[in-house]
Every structure is written in structure tokens, then in C-alpha cells.
Short mmCIF file of C-alpha atoms and ligand atoms in Angstrom, two decimals:
data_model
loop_
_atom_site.label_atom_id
_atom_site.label_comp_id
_atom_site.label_asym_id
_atom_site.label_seq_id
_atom_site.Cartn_x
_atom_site.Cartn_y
_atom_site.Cartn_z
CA UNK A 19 38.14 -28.00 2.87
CA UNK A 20 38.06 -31.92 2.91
CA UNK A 21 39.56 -33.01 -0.61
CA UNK A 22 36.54 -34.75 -1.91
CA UNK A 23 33.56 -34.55 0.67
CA UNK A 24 30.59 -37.00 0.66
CA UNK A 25 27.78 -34.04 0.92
CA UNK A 26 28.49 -30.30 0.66
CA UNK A 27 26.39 -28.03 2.05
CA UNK A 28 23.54 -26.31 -0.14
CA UNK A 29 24.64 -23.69 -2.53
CA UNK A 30 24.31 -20.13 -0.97
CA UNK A 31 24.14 -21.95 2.29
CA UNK A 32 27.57 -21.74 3.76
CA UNK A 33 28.28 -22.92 7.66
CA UNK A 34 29.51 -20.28 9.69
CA UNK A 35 32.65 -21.20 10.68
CA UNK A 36 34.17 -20.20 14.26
CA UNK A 37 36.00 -17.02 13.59
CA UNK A 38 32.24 -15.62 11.64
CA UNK A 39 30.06 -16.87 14.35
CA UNK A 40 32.29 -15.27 17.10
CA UNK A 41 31.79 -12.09 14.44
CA UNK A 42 28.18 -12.58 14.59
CA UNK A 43 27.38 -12.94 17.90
CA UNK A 44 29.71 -9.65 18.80
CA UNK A 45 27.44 -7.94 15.82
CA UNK A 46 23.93 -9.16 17.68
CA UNK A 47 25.39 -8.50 21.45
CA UNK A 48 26.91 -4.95 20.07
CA UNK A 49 23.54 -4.41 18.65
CA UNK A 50 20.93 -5.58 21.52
CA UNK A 51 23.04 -2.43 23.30
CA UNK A 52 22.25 0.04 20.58
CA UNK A 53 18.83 -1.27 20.77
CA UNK A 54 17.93 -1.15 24.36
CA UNK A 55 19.33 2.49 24.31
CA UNK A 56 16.76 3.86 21.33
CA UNK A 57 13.94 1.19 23.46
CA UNK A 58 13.12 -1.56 21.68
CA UNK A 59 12.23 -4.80 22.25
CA UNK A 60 12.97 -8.14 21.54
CA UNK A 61 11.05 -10.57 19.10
CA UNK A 62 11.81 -14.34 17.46
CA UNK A 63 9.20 -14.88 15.42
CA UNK A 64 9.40 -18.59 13.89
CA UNK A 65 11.73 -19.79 10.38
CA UNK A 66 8.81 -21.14 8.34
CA UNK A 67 4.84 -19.05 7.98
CA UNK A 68 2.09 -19.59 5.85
CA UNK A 69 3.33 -18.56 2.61
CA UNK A 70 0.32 -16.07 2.42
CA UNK A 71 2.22 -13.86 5.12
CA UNK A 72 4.96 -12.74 2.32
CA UNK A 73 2.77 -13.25 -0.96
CA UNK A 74 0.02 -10.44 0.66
CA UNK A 75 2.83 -8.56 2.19
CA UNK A 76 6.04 -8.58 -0.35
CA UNK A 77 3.86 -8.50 -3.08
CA UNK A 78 2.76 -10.93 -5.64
CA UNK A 79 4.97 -8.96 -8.65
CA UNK A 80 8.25 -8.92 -6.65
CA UNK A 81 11.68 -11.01 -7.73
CA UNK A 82 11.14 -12.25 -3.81
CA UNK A 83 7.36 -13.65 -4.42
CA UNK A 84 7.98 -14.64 -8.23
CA UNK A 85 11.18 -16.50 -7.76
CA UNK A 86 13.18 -17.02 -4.46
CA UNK A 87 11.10 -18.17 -1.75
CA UNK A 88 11.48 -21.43 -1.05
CA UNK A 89 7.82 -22.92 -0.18
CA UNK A 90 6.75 -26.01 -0.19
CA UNK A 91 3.35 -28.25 1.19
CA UNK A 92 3.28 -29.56 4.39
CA UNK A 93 1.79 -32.69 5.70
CA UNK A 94 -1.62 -31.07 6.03
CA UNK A 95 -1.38 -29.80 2.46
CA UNK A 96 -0.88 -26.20 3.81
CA UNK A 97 1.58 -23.93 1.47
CA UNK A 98 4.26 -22.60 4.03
CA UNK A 99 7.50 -20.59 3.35
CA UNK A 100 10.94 -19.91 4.91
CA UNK A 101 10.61 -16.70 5.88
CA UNK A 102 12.71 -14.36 2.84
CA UNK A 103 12.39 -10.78 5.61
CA UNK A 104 11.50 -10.33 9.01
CA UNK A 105 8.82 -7.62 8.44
CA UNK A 106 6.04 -9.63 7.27
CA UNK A 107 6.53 -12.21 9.95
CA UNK A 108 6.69 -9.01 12.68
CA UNK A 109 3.36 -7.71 11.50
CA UNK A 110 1.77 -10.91 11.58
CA UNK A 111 2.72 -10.97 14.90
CA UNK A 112 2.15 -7.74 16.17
CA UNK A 113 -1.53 -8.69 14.89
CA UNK A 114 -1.84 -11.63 16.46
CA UNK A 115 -0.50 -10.71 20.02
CA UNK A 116 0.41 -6.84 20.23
CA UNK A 117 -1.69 -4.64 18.73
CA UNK A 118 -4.32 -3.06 20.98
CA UNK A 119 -5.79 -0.95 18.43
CA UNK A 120 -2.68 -0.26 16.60
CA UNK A 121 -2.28 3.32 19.44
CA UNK A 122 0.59 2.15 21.06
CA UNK A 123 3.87 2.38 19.62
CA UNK A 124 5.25 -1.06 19.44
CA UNK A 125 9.34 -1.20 18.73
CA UNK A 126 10.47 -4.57 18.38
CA UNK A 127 14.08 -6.28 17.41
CA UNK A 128 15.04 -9.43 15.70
CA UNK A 129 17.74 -11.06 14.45
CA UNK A 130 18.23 -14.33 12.85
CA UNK A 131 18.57 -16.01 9.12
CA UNK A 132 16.37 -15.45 5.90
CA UNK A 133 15.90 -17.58 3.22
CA UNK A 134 15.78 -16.65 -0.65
CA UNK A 135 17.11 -18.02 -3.88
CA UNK A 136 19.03 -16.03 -5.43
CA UNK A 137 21.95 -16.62 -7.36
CA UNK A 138 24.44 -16.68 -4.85
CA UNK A 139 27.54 -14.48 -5.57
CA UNK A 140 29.87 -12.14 -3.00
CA UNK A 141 27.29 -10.65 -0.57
CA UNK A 142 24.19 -12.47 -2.08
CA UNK A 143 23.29 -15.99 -0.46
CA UNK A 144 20.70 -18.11 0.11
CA UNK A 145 20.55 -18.53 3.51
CA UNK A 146 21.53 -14.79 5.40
CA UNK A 147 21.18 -13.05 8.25
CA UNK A 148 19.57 -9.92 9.06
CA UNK A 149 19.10 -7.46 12.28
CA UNK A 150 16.28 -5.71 12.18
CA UNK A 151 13.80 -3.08 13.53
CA UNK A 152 10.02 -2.44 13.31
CA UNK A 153 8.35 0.41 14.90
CA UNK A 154 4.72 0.08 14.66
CA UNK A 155 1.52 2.28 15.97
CA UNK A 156 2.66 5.67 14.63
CA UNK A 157 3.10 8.13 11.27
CA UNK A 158 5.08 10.98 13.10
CA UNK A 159 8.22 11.68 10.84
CA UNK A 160 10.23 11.92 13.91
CA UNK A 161 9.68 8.46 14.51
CA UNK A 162 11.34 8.05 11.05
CA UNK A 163 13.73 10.02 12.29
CA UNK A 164 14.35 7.81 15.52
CA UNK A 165 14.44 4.71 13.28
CA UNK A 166 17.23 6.54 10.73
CA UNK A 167 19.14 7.29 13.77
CA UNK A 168 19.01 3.97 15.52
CA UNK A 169 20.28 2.84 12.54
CA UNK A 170 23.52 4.78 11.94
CA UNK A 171 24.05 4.57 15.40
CA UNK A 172 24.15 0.72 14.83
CA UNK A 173 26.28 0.77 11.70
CA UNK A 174 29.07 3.38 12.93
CA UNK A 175 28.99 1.14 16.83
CA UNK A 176 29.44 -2.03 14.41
CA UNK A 177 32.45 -0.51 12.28
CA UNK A 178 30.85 -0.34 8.85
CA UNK A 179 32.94 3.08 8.34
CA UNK A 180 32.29 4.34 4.75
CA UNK A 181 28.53 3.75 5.07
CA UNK A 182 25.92 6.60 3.02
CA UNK A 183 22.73 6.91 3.72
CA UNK A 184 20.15 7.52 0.85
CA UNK A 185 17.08 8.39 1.24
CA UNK A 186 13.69 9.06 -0.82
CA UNK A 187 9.57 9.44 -0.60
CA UNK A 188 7.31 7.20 -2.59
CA UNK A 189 4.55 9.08 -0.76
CA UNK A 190 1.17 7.67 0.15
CA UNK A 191 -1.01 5.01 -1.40
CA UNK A 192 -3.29 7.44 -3.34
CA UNK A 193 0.21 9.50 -4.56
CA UNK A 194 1.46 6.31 -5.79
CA UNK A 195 -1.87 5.60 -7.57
CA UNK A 196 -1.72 8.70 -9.52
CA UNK A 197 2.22 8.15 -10.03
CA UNK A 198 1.65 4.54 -11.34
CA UNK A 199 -0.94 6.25 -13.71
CA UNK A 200 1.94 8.48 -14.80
CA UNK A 201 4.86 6.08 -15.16
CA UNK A 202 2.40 3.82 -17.11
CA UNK A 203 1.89 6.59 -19.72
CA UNK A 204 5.33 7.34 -20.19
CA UNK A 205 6.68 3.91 -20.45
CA UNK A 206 3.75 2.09 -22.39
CA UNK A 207 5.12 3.70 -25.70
CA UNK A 208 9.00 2.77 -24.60
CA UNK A 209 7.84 -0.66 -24.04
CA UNK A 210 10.01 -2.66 -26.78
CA UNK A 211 13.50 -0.73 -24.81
CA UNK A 212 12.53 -2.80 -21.72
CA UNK A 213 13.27 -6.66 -20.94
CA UNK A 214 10.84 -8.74 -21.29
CA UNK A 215 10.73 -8.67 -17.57
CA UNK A 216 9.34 -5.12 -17.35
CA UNK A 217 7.51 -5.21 -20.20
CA UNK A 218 5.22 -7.12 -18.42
CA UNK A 219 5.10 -5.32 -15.33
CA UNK A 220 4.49 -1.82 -17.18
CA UNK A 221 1.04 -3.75 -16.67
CA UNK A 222 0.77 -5.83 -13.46
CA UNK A 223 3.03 -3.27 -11.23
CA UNK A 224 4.93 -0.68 -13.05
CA UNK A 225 6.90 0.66 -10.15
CA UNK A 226 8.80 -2.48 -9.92
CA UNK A 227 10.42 -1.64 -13.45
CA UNK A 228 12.04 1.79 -11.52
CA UNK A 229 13.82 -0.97 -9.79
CA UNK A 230 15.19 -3.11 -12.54
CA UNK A 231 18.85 -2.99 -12.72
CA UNK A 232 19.29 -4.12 -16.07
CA UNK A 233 21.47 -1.14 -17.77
CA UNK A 234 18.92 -0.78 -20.68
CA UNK A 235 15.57 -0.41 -18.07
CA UNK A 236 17.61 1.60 -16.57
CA UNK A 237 18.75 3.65 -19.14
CA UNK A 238 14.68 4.10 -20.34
CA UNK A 239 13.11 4.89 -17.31
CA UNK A 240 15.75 7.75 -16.59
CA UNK A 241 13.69 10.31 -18.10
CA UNK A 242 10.56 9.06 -16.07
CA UNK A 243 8.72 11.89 -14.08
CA UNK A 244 10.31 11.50 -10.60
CA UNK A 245 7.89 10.12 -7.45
CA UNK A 246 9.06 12.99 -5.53
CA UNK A 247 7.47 15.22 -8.11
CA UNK A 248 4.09 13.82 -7.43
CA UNK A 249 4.04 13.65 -3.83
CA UNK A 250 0.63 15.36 -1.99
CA UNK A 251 0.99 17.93 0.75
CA UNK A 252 1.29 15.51 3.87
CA UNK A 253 3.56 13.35 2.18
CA UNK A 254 5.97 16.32 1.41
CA UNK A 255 5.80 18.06 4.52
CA UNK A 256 6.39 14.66 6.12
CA UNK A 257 9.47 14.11 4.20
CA UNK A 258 10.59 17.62 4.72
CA UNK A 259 10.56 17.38 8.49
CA UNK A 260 12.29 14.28 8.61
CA UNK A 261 15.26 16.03 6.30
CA UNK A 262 15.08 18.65 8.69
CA UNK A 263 15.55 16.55 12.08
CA UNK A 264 17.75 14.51 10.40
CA UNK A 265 20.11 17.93 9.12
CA UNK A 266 19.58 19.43 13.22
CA UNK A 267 21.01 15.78 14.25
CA UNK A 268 23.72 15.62 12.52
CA UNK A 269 23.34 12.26 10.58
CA UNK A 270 24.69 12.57 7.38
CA UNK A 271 22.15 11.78 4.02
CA UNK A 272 22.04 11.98 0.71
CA UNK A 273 18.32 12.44 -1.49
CA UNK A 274 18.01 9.91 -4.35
CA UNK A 275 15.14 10.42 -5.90
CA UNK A 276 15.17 7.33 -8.28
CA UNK A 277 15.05 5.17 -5.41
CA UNK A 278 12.29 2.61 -4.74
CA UNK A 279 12.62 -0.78 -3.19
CA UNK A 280 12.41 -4.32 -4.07
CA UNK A 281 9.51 -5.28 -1.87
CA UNK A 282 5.68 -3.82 -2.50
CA UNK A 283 4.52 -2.87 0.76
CA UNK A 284 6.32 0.46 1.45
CA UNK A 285 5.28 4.04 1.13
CA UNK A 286 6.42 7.40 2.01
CA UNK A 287 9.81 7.38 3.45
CA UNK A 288 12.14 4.83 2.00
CA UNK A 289 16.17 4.37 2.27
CA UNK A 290 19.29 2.49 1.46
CA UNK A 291 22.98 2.24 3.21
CA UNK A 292 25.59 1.63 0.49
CA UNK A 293 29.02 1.10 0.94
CA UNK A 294 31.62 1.42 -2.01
CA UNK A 295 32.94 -2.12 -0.73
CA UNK A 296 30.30 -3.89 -1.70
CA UNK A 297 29.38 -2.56 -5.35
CA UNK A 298 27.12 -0.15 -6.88
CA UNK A 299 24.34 -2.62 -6.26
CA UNK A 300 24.27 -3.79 -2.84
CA UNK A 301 22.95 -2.18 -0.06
CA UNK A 302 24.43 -2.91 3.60
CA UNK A 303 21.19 -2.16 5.01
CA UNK A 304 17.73 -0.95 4.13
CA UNK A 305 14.00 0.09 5.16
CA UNK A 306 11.55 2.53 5.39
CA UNK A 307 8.34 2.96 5.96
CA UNK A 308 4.74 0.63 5.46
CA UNK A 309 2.06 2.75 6.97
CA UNK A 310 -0.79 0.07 4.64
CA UNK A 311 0.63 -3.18 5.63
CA UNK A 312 -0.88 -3.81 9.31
CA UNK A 313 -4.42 -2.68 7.71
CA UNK A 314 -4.39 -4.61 4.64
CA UNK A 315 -3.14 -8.18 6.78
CA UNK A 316 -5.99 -7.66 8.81
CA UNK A 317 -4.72 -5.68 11.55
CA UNK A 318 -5.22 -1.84 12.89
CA UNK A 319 -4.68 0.87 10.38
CA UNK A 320 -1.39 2.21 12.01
CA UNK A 321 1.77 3.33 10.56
CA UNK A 322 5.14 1.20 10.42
CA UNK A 323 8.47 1.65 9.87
CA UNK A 324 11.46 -0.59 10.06
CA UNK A 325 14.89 -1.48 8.55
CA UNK A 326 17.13 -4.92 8.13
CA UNK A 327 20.48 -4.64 7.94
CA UNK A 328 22.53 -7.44 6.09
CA UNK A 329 24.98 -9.23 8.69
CA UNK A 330 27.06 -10.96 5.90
CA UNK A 331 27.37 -7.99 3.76
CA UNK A 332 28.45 -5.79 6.93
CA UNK A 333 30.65 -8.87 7.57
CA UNK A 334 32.79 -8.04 4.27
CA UNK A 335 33.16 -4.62 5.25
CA UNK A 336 33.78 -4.01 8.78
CA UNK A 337 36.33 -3.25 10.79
CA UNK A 338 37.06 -6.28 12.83
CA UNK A 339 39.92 -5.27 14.95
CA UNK A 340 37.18 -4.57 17.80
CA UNK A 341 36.02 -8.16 18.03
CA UNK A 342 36.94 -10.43 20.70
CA UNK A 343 37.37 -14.37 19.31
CA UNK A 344 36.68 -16.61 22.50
CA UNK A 345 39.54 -18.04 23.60
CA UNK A 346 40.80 -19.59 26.83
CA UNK A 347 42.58 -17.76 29.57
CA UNK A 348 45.00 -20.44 29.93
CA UNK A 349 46.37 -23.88 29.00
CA UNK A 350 47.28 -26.57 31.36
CA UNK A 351 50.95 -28.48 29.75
CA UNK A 352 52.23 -31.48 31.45
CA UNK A 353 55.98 -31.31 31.23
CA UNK A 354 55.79 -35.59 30.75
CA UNK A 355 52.85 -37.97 29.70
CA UNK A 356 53.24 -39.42 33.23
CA UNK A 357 51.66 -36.25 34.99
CA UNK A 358 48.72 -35.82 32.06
CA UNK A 359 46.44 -36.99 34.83
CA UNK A 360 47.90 -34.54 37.51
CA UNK A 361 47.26 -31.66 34.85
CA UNK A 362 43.94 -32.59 33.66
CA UNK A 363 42.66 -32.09 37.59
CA UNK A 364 44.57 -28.95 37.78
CA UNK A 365 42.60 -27.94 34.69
CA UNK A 366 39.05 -28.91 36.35
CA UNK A 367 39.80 -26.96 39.26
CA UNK A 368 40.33 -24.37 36.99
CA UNK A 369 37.67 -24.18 35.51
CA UNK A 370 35.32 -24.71 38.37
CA UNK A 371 36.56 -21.64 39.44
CA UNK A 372 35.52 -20.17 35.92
CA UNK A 373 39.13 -19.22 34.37
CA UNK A 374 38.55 -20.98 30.71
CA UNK A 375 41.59 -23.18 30.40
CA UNK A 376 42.55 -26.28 27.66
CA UNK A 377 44.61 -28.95 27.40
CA UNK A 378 46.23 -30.32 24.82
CA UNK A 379 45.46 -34.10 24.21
CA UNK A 380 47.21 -34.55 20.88
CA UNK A 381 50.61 -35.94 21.48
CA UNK A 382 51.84 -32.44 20.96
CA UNK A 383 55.26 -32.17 22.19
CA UNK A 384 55.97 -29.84 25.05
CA UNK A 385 57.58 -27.19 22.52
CA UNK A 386 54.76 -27.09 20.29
CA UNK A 387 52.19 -26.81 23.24
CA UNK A 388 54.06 -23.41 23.71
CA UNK A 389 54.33 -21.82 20.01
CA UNK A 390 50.32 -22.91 20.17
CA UNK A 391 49.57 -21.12 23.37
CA UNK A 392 51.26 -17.97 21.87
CA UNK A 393 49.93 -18.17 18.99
CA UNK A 394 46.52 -18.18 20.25
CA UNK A 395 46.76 -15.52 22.12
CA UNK A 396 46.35 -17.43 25.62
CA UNK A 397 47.32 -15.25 28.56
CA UNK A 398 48.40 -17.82 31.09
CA UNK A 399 50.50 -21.29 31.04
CA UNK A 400 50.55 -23.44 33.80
CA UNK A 401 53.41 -26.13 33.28
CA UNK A 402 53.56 -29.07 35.58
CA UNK A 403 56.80 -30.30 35.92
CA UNK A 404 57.94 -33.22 38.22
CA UNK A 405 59.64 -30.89 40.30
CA UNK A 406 56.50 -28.81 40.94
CA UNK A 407 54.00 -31.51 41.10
CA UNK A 408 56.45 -32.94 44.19
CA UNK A 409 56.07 -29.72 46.12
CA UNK A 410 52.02 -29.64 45.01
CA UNK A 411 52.79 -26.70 42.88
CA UNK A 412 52.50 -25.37 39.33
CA UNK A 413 54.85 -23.12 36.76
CA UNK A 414 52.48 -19.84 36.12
CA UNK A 415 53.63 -18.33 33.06
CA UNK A 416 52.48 -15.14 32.31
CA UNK A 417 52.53 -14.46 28.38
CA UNK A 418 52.08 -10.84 28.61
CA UNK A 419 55.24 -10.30 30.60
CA UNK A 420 56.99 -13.65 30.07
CA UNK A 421 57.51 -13.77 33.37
CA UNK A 422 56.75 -16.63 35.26
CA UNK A 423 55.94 -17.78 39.32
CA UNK A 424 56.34 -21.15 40.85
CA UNK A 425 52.45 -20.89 43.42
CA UNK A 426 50.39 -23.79 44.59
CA UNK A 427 47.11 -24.99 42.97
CA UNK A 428 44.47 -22.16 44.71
CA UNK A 429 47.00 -19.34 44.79
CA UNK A 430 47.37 -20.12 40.90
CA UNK A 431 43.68 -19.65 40.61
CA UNK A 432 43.64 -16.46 42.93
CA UNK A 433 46.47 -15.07 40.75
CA UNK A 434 45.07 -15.63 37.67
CA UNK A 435 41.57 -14.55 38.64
CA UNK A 436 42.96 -11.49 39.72
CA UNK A 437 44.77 -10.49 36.64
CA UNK A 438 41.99 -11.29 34.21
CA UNK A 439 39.25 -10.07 36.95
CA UNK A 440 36.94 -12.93 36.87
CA UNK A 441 34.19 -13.68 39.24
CA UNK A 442 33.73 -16.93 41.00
CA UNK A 443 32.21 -19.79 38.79
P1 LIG B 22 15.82 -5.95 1.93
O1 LIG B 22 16.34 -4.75 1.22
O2 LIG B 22 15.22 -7.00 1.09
O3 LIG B 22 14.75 -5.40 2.97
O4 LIG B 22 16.95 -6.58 2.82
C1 LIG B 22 17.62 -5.84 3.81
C2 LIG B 22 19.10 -6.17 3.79
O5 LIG B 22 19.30 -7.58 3.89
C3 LIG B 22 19.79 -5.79 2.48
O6 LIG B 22 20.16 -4.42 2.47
C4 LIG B 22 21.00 -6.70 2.50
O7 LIG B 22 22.03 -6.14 3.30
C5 LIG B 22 20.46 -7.95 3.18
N1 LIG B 22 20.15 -8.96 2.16
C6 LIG B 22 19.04 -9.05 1.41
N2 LIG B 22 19.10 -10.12 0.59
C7 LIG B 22 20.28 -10.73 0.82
C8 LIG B 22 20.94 -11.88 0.31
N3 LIG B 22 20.37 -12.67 -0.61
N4 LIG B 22 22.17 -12.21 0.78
C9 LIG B 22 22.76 -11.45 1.74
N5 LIG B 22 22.18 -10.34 2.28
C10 LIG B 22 20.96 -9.98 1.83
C11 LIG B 22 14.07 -6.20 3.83
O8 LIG B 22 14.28 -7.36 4.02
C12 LIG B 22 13.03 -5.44 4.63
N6 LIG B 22 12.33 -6.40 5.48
C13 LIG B 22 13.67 -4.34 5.44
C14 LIG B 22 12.66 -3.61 6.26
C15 LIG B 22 12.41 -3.77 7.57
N7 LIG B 22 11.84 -2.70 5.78
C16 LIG B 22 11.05 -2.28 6.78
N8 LIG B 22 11.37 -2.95 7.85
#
């Protein structure tokens, strides 16, 4: 870090520095993969929506809605938001350009950064990213079951190890109804153990105080009647199938029946990926299904289903040993300043024949050009000598085998390409 920089960037809001980014893009690439095998699409939707996309969507109650979006006016006095999820944005799209009457189903990919403000800690920022799925047009539990799979594909091709998937039902719209009914009863009288928070929204939307994670909430609603206790027949025998594809595919899960989600617009068939790196409270990546959202933003009444995984939080967990950082093939060293000129047209011949090579234009002294090239991991040297440049050749050195082959200019290139199997450029 620069000792006392002019401007920092925003809290929560960190560049991604070259090692991360190569991280990042490996993630998305590794992904698109995983994603083109289980036949999805993809989809950019743009940063910044009417802010009426998340506040009909997320839900007016939510910590998202209430406090972290960062909206503002535009010049045609318009409120408009940074998006804070993909989903919303997705189904706002699907809407506008996809949906045929909602009896197709749609399966569409994204990737790309969120915006909320939150108090940024380890794991929690401002500005993240997320990779996502929505699959929209259909109720079927196996598509849940498609979507579930996708998704622990993704996170076990991506090296997140540990990862456990939990899972729940908040069943339908009219089970929740009768549930809120319910939770409202039990918790009105227990009002006074809850923060002030929650006290509140035993009122406006009482399922968001399951989701409090303040240890005294939590400690009160404990003896709540469980959602999966009030769950109609379809709802259940939904729920049930998916356990029971999910047990015949062999994807590990685990039930938690306290679990509901941050954001309003899901029902049935919810889950969470923990990982005992990040904390109890932290999910790597999470989703489920919204079979009410197209409907209710105007759209066909279809089912959906989706999940965002976190790419920062999988960041501080993942194996990275599988990730390539993009470095060049080879470096170009003059032996003496007066043949810099020689070597920098060896090292645009190079690369016009698309082996990535560098140059060092530093003063570096031919020593330290070396202990650089090795310690960045660069396969070849080419050292130009005055001997060599006489006879119109160059010094290959091989780094994996230290060994090392006096061959002029195009031979040099045919060598190289060989070894590292590069097509023409
Ligand atoms: P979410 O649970 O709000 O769900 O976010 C999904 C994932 O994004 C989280 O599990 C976490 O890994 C990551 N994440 C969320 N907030 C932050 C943050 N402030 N800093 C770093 N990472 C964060 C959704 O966004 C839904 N749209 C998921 C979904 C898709 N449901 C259906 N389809």
C-alpha cells in the first residue's frame, strides 16, 4: 500500500488486484463449463434498474430494501438502484424479452458484481461478486433437483472442499399465510424478548424475525412451530421428491428446518452452502425457489428457481493450487544495454508468433533478470549475447531442464512453440 494515498478506494469496495482477478476469471471460465454441461445460458443484465425492480421483488421489510441499497435520483428524477442480487434483474428480464407465456423453461447464467451496504467485515463487502443461476418456466421438483446439482457440481469443480448443503421448505404462498398467522400468535406475547428490530416486524413481516441472528431472537423464536410442520400436501410431496432424487444422486444434504432466507420472494424449496471457514453465519452460496415472483412483477405465473454463489467468500476458502496466474512463456535479456534494441525485435517476433514473452526495461542487471525469470515461473530465456547476435542467433534457456541451445531467431520460435504447443498468432 502507498504510505499515505491521496484517495482510497470506497470502504467495502476493494480493487481486485492481479493474483484475485486471475482467481476470478478461472472461477467464471471453470464455471461457464459446468454451466454449458447442465444447459444454461448466458445473461448480463445491466449494474443500475429502477429501484422498484428490488423493492417489489426483495421485499420492502428486508435488511437489503430497508438499509443497503444504494439508490439514488437520476437526472430525470427517476429512483434507480445498483443492483444488490441478480434475480430480480433476471426476472425483469425474462419479462421483458423471454417469456412466451412463462411454458418454456428458460435457464440463464450471470456473473458479475452486486452492490449493498453492509458493514464490511471478512467475507461481507460492499461491492461483491456473485455467479448465478435462474431456471424459470417450471415447478417440477426435479428441476430443483437439477439446480441443487448444478450447483455442487460447481462448488466441488471450483475447490470449495468442506462445503454442506442445507436445505428446507417454506412451502407455498397460502402455507406461509397460515404459518405467518401462527408465528404471529406465538411471538406477539414474547414480544419484549425480541430487538426492537423484530418487534416491529412480528407486525409488518414476521418471518423475517426467523432470520434475525441476534442470539436473544434467536434464542425466542426456537420454540416457534416449525414451517415444515405446516406445509400442505403439494408442498410436502414436492419437497419429499426432491430429498429423494437428491438421496438416488448421491449429493450429500442436510434438513434444517429453521432455515428461511434474507430476501421475501421465495417459497417452497430453499437452501444454504456453509463452510466451517467462513463462520457460523456465512453462507458460500445460496437459493431456492420463487414460483410468485414472475406473476406478481407482471409477468407469466411460472415457477423459478435459482442460486448465487458468493465469489469472494469462495475466494477465502478454496483450494487454489488448480489456478493458472497468466504469465509469459518467456523473457527476452540482453546480455549488454548496447543490444536492448536487438532484443526488443527478437521479442516482437515473438510475440507475433503468439509465445507471450517480456522484457525487462528497468535497469535490472543481467543477474537479477534471471532470479526474476525463475521466480516467476517463466519457462523459457532467450539471452542475447554479442557472440550470438554476431552469428544472428539467440541463447534458449530452458528453465525446466536448465538446459540450454544456441538456434537462430525462427528455429527459437519453432522450438519454443513446440514445447509449450502453441498455435500460430
Ligand atoms: P443471497 O443469499 O443474498 O442470495 O446471496 C447469495 C450469496 O452471495 C451469499 O451466499 C454470499 O456468498 C454472497 N453474498 C451476499 N452478500 C454478500 C456480501 N455483502 N459480501 C460478499 N458476499 C455476499 C441472493 O442474492 C439470491 N439472489 C440468490 C438466488 C438466486 N436465489 C434464487 N436465485
Amino acid at each position: 500500500m502507498g504510505k499515505d494515498p491521496k484517495f482510497r478506494s470506497l470502504k467495502g469496495m476493494p480493487d481486485i488486484l492481479p493474483e484475485d482477478s486471475a482467481c476470478m476469471r478461472w472461477m467464471e471460465e471453470r464455471s461457464r463449463e459446468i454451466f454449458r454441461l447442465f444447459g444454461f445460458s448466458e445473461i448480463r443484465t445491466p449494474l443500475l434498474e429502477d429501484t422498484r425492480v428490488f423493492t417489489r421483488s426483495i421485499g420492502q421489510d428486508t435488511d437489503i430494501v430497508e438499509k443497503e441499497m444504494y439508490s439514488f435520483t437520476d437526472r430525470g428524477g427517476k429512483s434507480v438502484s445498483l443492483r444488490p442480487e441478480g434475480t430480480a434483474s433476471v426476472i425483469r428480464a425474462y419479462i421483458e424479452n423471454l417469456a412466451s407465456g412463462g411454458t418454456e423453461l428458460v435457464k440463464l447464467f450471470y456473473s458479475g458484481p452486486m452492490f449493498r451496504g453492509e458493514r464490511p467485515q471478512k467475507g461481507r463487502l460492499r461491492q461483491f461478486h456473485q455467479i448465478g443461476v435462474e431456471i424459470i418456466g417450471g415447478k417440477n421438483p426435479f428441476i430443483d433437483a437439477e439446480l441443487i446439482m448444478c450447483l455442487d457440481a460447481l462448488l466441488k469443480n471450483l475447490g470449495a472442499g468442506d462445503f454442506k448443503i442445507f436445505i428446507n421448505s417454506i412451502g407455498c404462498s397460502g402455507d406461509r399465510k397460515a404459518y405467518t398467522a401462527k408465528l404471529k400468535d406465538y411471538l406477539s406475547p414474547l414480544k419484549e424478548e425480541l430487538c426492537e428490530n423484530c418487534r416491529r416486524r412480528v407486525q409488518s413481516n414476521v418471518l423475517r424475525v426467523l432470520d434475525c441472528k441476534r442470539p436473544r431472537c434467536r434464542n425466542t423464536v426456537k420454540g416457534a412451530p416449525a414451517i415444515t410442520d405446516n406445509l400442505c400436501k403439494d408442498c410436502l410431496d414436492g419437497y419429499s421428491t426432491l430429498k429423494n432424487i437428491l438421496y438416488a444422486s448421491g449429493i450429500p444434504f442436510d434438513e434444517k428446518p429453521d432455515l428461511v432466507r434474507g430476501l421475501d420472494y421465495y417459497t417452497g424449496t430453499i437452501f444454504e452452502v456453509m463452510h466451517p471457514g467462513l463462520g457460523a453465519q456465512d453462507a458460500v452460496a445460496a437459493g431456492g425457489r420463487y414460483d410468485d415472483l414472475t406473476a406478481d412483477m407482471g409477468g407469466p405465473d411460472t415457477g423459478a428457481t435459482g442460486f448465487a454463489l458468493g465469489v469472494e467468500r469462495l475466494m477465502l476458502i478454496m483450494d487454489r493450487s488448480a489456478v493458472d496466474l497468466p504469465s509469459a512463456d518467456a523473457v527476452v535479456i540482453p546480455v549488454d544495454e548496447a543490444l536492448r534494441a536487438d532484443a526488443f525485435r527478437l521479442m516482437v517476433k515473438f510475440r507475433r508468433r503468439g509465445i507471450a514473452c517480456e522484457m525487462d526495461h528497468t535497469g535490472r542487471s543481467l543477474k537479477a533478470q534471471m532470479r526474476k525469470a525463475n521466480k516467476e515461473g517463466r519457462r523459457f530465456v532467450a539471452l542475447l549475447g554479442e557472440d550470438e547476435a554476431r552469428k544472428g542467433k539467440v541463447l534458449i534457456k530452458d528453465m525446466s531442464e536448465s538446459a540450454q541451445r544456441e538456434l537462430a531467431a525462427d528455429e527459437a520460435i519453432e522450438f519454443i512453440k513446440e514445447a509449450l504447443s502453441v498455435k500460430d498468432g
